[in-house]
Every structure is written in structure tokens, then in C-alpha cells.
Amino acid sequence: SIASSSACLGFEVKYITTNGTFSPERLITLSRHALKDLAHADMDASLAQLLTHVHVMHVHDTMSLVSTLQELEKECELATKQGRGVPKVVIVDSAAGLMSCDVGAAAHFGKFLINYLSSALRRLCTRFQIALVMTNRQVKYSGVSDVQAALGETW
């Protein structure tokens, strides 16, 4: 997992979950595999340190995702002014589930939201040199044989 690998390297990670499936237990399991060459005492210390580097944020709809990204940008601005570090990795898991209602209900508003989120994420990553990982879902439409990205070509 990118979250566990980044945290094992000492990088701060912001994990934005839209479906509540993030689990510290799963993170530790993945990290044990990554740290398998360490002595037992070193591994326990590394795992304890790892959990301090991953910060989970829960969002429940597209507008709360927008708000969370705006707050994260403000947080990064303040940290930069104060000479503190900013997160090195932001993971959004997954915007597709949130946005499916918005995109389907009002196509123009949905496209606006997709463009706004894309712009906000790009700005955050560019200004603060943050790596972004955004998961997407796959969908299969009736009558279409191929599986496609849930957010489609617009994203």
C-alpha cells in the first residue's frame, strides 16, 4: 500500500476515505510485510511510528470532499509559513462513489464539480509538491463488453 510504504519512510500521509473502509489494522498488516527484514523490537517501534504518520479524514459527500481539500490547502499554507512540513502523500479513496450521484443527477453541475476537484487537487500538489493517489471504481454498463473507469474520460 502506498500509505504504509510512505509512512514507513517517515512521510506524512493524508488519507481521505469516502466509504469508511480505511483500517489501521490493515495498514499494520501491509506494513509488517514491508518491514519483514527488521528485528521484532525494531518492527514494533516502526509500526508505532507508522501510525503517527497516517492521518485519516472521513468525507460523506462531494461538498465535504471540497471542504476537506480547502482545509488541507489552508493547513499546508500555515505549515509552510511556520516552517513545518506538509504531507508528502494525499490519498483519496474514492471520489467516484461520492460523485456518481452528482454527475448523474445534473450533468452540468457534475462536470463543474469534477473540474473544480481536479483543479483543487492539481493546485494542492503543485504548490506543496505533494504526491496524489486517487482511486477510481470500475463499472460495466449494460450492453457494453468493456469495463470502464467510473468517472470516465472527463476525469
C-alpha atoms as a PDB file:
ATOM      1  CA  SER A   1       0.000   0.000   0.000  1.00  0.00           C
ATOM      2  CA  ILE A   2       1.189   3.491  -0.777  1.00  0.00           C
ATOM      3  CA  ALA A   3       0.063   4.740   2.639  1.00  0.00           C
ATOM      4  CA  SER A   4       2.093   2.141   4.524  1.00  0.00           C
ATOM      5  CA  SER A   5       5.177   2.473   2.310  1.00  0.00           C
ATOM      6  CA  SER A   6       5.170   6.262   2.581  1.00  0.00           C
ATOM      7  CA  ALA A   7       4.584   6.220   6.334  1.00  0.00           C
ATOM      8  CA  CYS A   8       7.374   3.637   6.794  1.00  0.00           C
ATOM      9  CA  LEU A   9       9.698   6.120   5.089  1.00  0.00           C
ATOM     10  CA  GLY A  10       8.612   8.783   7.595  1.00  0.00           C
ATOM     11  CA  PHE A  11       6.410  10.800   5.243  1.00  0.00           C
ATOM     12  CA  GLU A  12       3.171  12.306   6.485  1.00  0.00           C
ATOM     13  CA  VAL A  13       0.163  10.860   4.681  1.00  0.00           C
ATOM     14  CA  LYS A  14      -3.360  12.276   4.485  1.00  0.00           C
ATOM     15  CA  TYR A  15      -5.829   9.506   3.702  1.00  0.00           C
ATOM     16  CA  ILE A  16      -9.249  10.802   2.683  1.00  0.00           C
ATOM     17  CA  THR A  17     -11.772   7.991   2.789  1.00  0.00           C
ATOM     18  CA  THR A  18     -15.215   8.338   1.263  1.00  0.00           C
ATOM     19  CA  ASN A  19     -16.544   4.940   2.225  1.00  0.00           C
ATOM     20  CA  GLY A  20     -15.056   4.403   5.690  1.00  0.00           C
ATOM     21  CA  THR A  21     -13.082   1.327   4.681  1.00  0.00           C
ATOM     22  CA  PHE A  22      -9.695   2.571   5.885  1.00  0.00           C
ATOM     23  CA  SER A  23      -8.447   0.380   8.692  1.00  0.00           C
ATOM     24  CA  PRO A  24      -5.376   0.867  10.903  1.00  0.00           C
ATOM     25  CA  GLU A  25      -5.272  -2.935  11.277  1.00  0.00           C
ATOM     26  CA  ARG A  26      -4.977  -3.365   7.500  1.00  0.00           C
ATOM     27  CA  LEU A  27      -2.286  -0.692   7.393  1.00  0.00           C
ATOM     28  CA  ILE A  28      -0.294  -2.560  10.053  1.00  0.00           C
ATOM     29  CA  THR A  29      -0.696  -5.865   8.205  1.00  0.00           C
ATOM     30  CA  LEU A  30       0.603  -4.326   4.982  1.00  0.00           C
ATOM     31  CA  SER A  31       3.425  -2.618   6.848  1.00  0.00           C
ATOM     32  CA  ARG A  32       4.546  -5.825   8.580  1.00  0.00           C
ATOM     33  CA  HIS A  33       5.181  -7.261   5.137  1.00  0.00           C
ATOM     34  CA  ALA A  34       7.171  -4.179   4.105  1.00  0.00           C
ATOM     35  CA  LEU A  35       9.196  -4.293   7.346  1.00  0.00           C
ATOM     36  CA  LYS A  36       9.695  -8.084   7.469  1.00  0.00           C
ATOM     37  CA  ASP A  37      13.507  -7.796   7.469  1.00  0.00           C
ATOM     38  CA  LEU A  38      13.619  -5.792  10.713  1.00  0.00           C
ATOM     39  CA  ALA A  39      14.159  -7.361  14.124  1.00  0.00           C
ATOM     40  CA  HIS A  40      10.969  -7.799  16.165  1.00  0.00           C
ATOM     41  CA  ALA A  41      11.686  -4.879  18.551  1.00  0.00           C
ATOM     42  CA  ASP A  42      12.561  -2.596  15.623  1.00  0.00           C
ATOM     43  CA  MET A  43       9.387  -3.626  13.818  1.00  0.00           C
ATOM     44  CA  ASP A  44       7.177  -2.802  16.823  1.00  0.00           C
ATOM     45  CA  ALA A  45       8.795   0.635  17.131  1.00  0.00           C
ATOM     46  CA  SER A  46       8.440   1.223  13.389  1.00  0.00           C
ATOM     47  CA  LEU A  47       4.762   0.208  13.423  1.00  0.00           C
ATOM     48  CA  ALA A  48       4.031   2.538  16.342  1.00  0.00           C
ATOM     49  CA  GLN A  49       5.776   5.365  14.486  1.00  0.00           C
ATOM     50  CA  LEU A  50       3.967   4.492  11.278  1.00  0.00           C
ATOM     51  CA  LEU A  51       0.521   5.116  12.752  1.00  0.00           C
ATOM     52  CA  THR A  52       1.544   8.639  13.749  1.00  0.00           C
ATOM     53  CA  HIS A  53       2.295   9.458  10.094  1.00  0.00           C
ATOM     54  CA  VAL A  54      -1.078   8.481   8.606  1.00  0.00           C
ATOM     55  CA  HIS A  55      -3.951  10.885   9.232  1.00  0.00           C
ATOM     56  CA  VAL A  56      -7.394   9.700   8.174  1.00  0.00           C
ATOM     57  CA  MET A  57     -10.100  12.121   7.119  1.00  0.00           C
ATOM     58  CA  HIS A  58     -13.685  10.975   6.507  1.00  0.00           C
ATOM     59  CA  VAL A  59     -15.932  12.645   3.951  1.00  0.00           C
ATOM     60  CA  HIS A  60     -19.515  11.699   3.182  1.00  0.00           C
ATOM     61  CA  ASP A  61     -20.380  13.685   0.050  1.00  0.00           C
ATOM     62  CA  THR A  62     -18.771  15.716  -2.710  1.00  0.00           C
ATOM     63  CA  MET A  63     -19.154  19.029  -0.923  1.00  0.00           C
ATOM     64  CA  SER A  64     -17.445  17.680   2.215  1.00  0.00           C
ATOM     65  CA  LEU A  65     -14.598  16.498  -0.033  1.00  0.00           C
ATOM     66  CA  VAL A  66     -14.331  20.020  -1.471  1.00  0.00           C
ATOM     67  CA  SER A  67     -14.327  21.466   2.058  1.00  0.00           C
ATOM     68  CA  THR A  68     -11.697  18.964   3.235  1.00  0.00           C
ATOM     69  CA  LEU A  69      -9.404  19.853   0.332  1.00  0.00           C
ATOM     70  CA  GLN A  70      -9.815  23.575   1.053  1.00  0.00           C
ATOM     71  CA  GLU A  71      -8.939  22.978   4.732  1.00  0.00           C
ATOM     72  CA  LEU A  72      -5.955  20.860   3.729  1.00  0.00           C
ATOM     73  CA  GLU A  73      -4.687  23.655   1.487  1.00  0.00           C
ATOM     74  CA  LYS A  74      -5.024  26.168   4.338  1.00  0.00           C
ATOM     75  CA  GLU A  75      -3.240  23.749   6.674  1.00  0.00           C
ATOM     76  CA  CYS A  76      -0.368  23.385   4.191  1.00  0.00           C
ATOM     77  CA  GLU A  77      -0.118  27.168   3.747  1.00  0.00           C
ATOM     78  CA  LEU A  78       0.128  27.660   7.511  1.00  0.00           C
ATOM     79  CA  ALA A  79       2.655  24.845   7.904  1.00  0.00           C
ATOM     80  CA  THR A  80       4.810  26.355   5.158  1.00  0.00           C
ATOM     81  CA  LYS A  81       4.696  29.823   6.755  1.00  0.00           C
ATOM     82  CA  GLN A  82       5.664  28.316  10.112  1.00  0.00           C
ATOM     83  CA  GLY A  83       8.492  26.266   8.606  1.00  0.00           C
ATOM     84  CA  ARG A  84       6.784  22.947   9.332  1.00  0.00           C
ATOM     85  CA  GLY A  85       6.482  20.109   6.867  1.00  0.00           C
ATOM     86  CA  VAL A  86       3.443  19.364   4.767  1.00  0.00           C
ATOM     87  CA  PRO A  87       2.084  15.946   3.858  1.00  0.00           C
ATOM     88  CA  LYS A  88       4.055  14.233   1.124  1.00  0.00           C
ATOM     89  CA  VAL A  89       1.184  11.984   0.037  1.00  0.00           C
ATOM     90  CA  VAL A  90      -2.573  12.552  -0.221  1.00  0.00           C
ATOM     91  CA  ILE A  91      -4.781   9.564  -0.969  1.00  0.00           C
ATOM     92  CA  VAL A  92      -8.426   9.994  -1.968  1.00  0.00           C
ATOM     93  CA  ASP A  93     -10.293   6.689  -1.783  1.00  0.00           C
ATOM     94  CA  SER A  94     -12.589   7.078  -3.851  1.00  0.00           C
ATOM     95  CA  ALA A  95     -14.241  10.162  -5.311  1.00  0.00           C
ATOM     96  CA  ALA A  96     -16.178   8.110  -7.848  1.00  0.00           C
ATOM     97  CA  GLY A  97     -18.605   6.780  -5.255  1.00  0.00           C
ATOM     98  CA  LEU A  98     -19.350  10.277  -3.970  1.00  0.00           C
ATOM     99  CA  MET A  99     -19.673  11.908  -7.340  1.00  0.00           C
ATOM    100  CA  SER A 100     -21.838   9.312  -9.063  1.00  0.00           C
ATOM    101  CA  CYS A 101     -24.994  10.962  -7.701  1.00  0.00           C
ATOM    102  CA  ASP A 102     -23.812  14.466  -8.598  1.00  0.00           C
ATOM    103  CA  VAL A 103     -22.712  13.565 -12.112  1.00  0.00           C
ATOM    104  CA  GLY A 104     -25.823  11.553 -12.890  1.00  0.00           C
ATOM    105  CA  ALA A 105     -28.368  13.992 -11.452  1.00  0.00           C
ATOM    106  CA  ALA A 106     -27.230  17.188 -13.162  1.00  0.00           C
ATOM    107  CA  ALA A 107     -24.640  16.746 -15.870  1.00  0.00           C
ATOM    108  CA  HIS A 108     -23.507  20.398 -15.908  1.00  0.00           C
ATOM    109  CA  PHE A 109     -23.139  20.568 -12.138  1.00  0.00           C
ATOM    110  CA  GLY A 110     -21.374  17.201 -12.116  1.00  0.00           C
ATOM    111  CA  LYS A 111     -18.855  18.371 -14.713  1.00  0.00           C
ATOM    112  CA  PHE A 112     -18.336  21.570 -12.733  1.00  0.00           C
ATOM    113  CA  LEU A 113     -17.586  19.532  -9.600  1.00  0.00           C
ATOM    114  CA  ILE A 114     -15.183  17.242 -11.442  1.00  0.00           C
ATOM    115  CA  ASN A 115     -13.348  20.232 -12.902  1.00  0.00           C
ATOM    116  CA  TYR A 116     -13.264  22.016  -9.549  1.00  0.00           C
ATOM    117  CA  LEU A 117     -11.898  18.955  -7.726  1.00  0.00           C
ATOM    118  CA  SER A 118      -9.336  18.368 -10.439  1.00  0.00           C
ATOM    119  CA  SER A 119      -8.188  21.981 -10.222  1.00  0.00           C
ATOM    120  CA  ALA A 120      -8.067  21.960  -6.396  1.00  0.00           C
ATOM    121  CA  LEU A 121      -6.062  18.727  -6.323  1.00  0.00           C
ATOM    122  CA  ARG A 122      -3.665  19.940  -9.021  1.00  0.00           C
ATOM    123  CA  ARG A 123      -3.130  23.222  -7.156  1.00  0.00           C
ATOM    124  CA  LEU A 124      -2.511  21.431  -3.858  1.00  0.00           C
ATOM    125  CA  CYS A 125       0.002  19.058  -5.424  1.00  0.00           C
ATOM    126  CA  THR A 126       1.804  21.732  -7.436  1.00  0.00           C
ATOM    127  CA  ARG A 127       2.060  24.366  -4.694  1.00  0.00           C
ATOM    128  CA  PHE A 128       3.226  21.990  -1.989  1.00  0.00           C
ATOM    129  CA  GLN A 129       4.871  19.218  -4.023  1.00  0.00           C
ATOM    130  CA  ILE A 130       2.510  16.554  -2.758  1.00  0.00           C
ATOM    131  CA  ALA A 131       2.036  13.197  -4.447  1.00  0.00           C
ATOM    132  CA  LEU A 132      -1.628  12.416  -5.048  1.00  0.00           C
ATOM    133  CA  VAL A 133      -3.188   8.985  -5.353  1.00  0.00           C
ATOM    134  CA  MET A 134      -6.822   8.901  -6.311  1.00  0.00           C
ATOM    135  CA  THR A 135      -8.616   5.616  -6.589  1.00  0.00           C
ATOM    136  CA  ASN A 136     -11.416   5.156  -9.072  1.00  0.00           C
ATOM    137  CA  ARG A 137     -14.003   2.463  -9.459  1.00  0.00           C
ATOM    138  CA  GLN A 138     -14.648   0.348 -12.476  1.00  0.00           C
ATOM    139  CA  VAL A 139     -18.094  -0.030 -13.929  1.00  0.00           C
ATOM    140  CA  LYS A 140     -19.615  -2.178 -16.617  1.00  0.00           C
ATOM    141  CA  TYR A 141     -22.545  -0.690 -18.440  1.00  0.00           C
ATOM    142  CA  SER A 142     -25.350  -2.796 -19.818  1.00  0.00           C
ATOM    143  CA  GLY A 143     -24.713  -3.688 -23.437  1.00  0.00           C
ATOM    144  CA  VAL A 144     -21.014  -2.734 -23.239  1.00  0.00           C
ATOM    145  CA  SER A 145     -18.451  -5.506 -23.029  1.00  0.00           C
ATOM    146  CA  ASP A 146     -15.562  -3.463 -21.645  1.00  0.00           C
ATOM    147  CA  VAL A 147     -15.102  -2.343 -18.062  1.00  0.00           C
ATOM    148  CA  GLN A 148     -14.664   1.425 -17.809  1.00  0.00           C
ATOM    149  CA  ALA A 149     -13.489   3.928 -15.229  1.00  0.00           C
ATOM    150  CA  ALA A 150     -16.445   5.149 -13.166  1.00  0.00           C
ATOM    151  CA  LEU A 151     -15.573   8.819 -13.604  1.00  0.00           C
ATOM    152  CA  GLY A 152     -14.983   8.327 -17.301  1.00  0.00           C
ATOM    153  CA  GLU A 153     -12.896  10.358 -19.684  1.00  0.00           C
ATOM    154  CA  THR A 154     -13.828  13.669 -18.071  1.00  0.00           C
ATOM    155  CA  TRP A 155     -11.743  12.819 -15.037  1.00  0.00           C
END
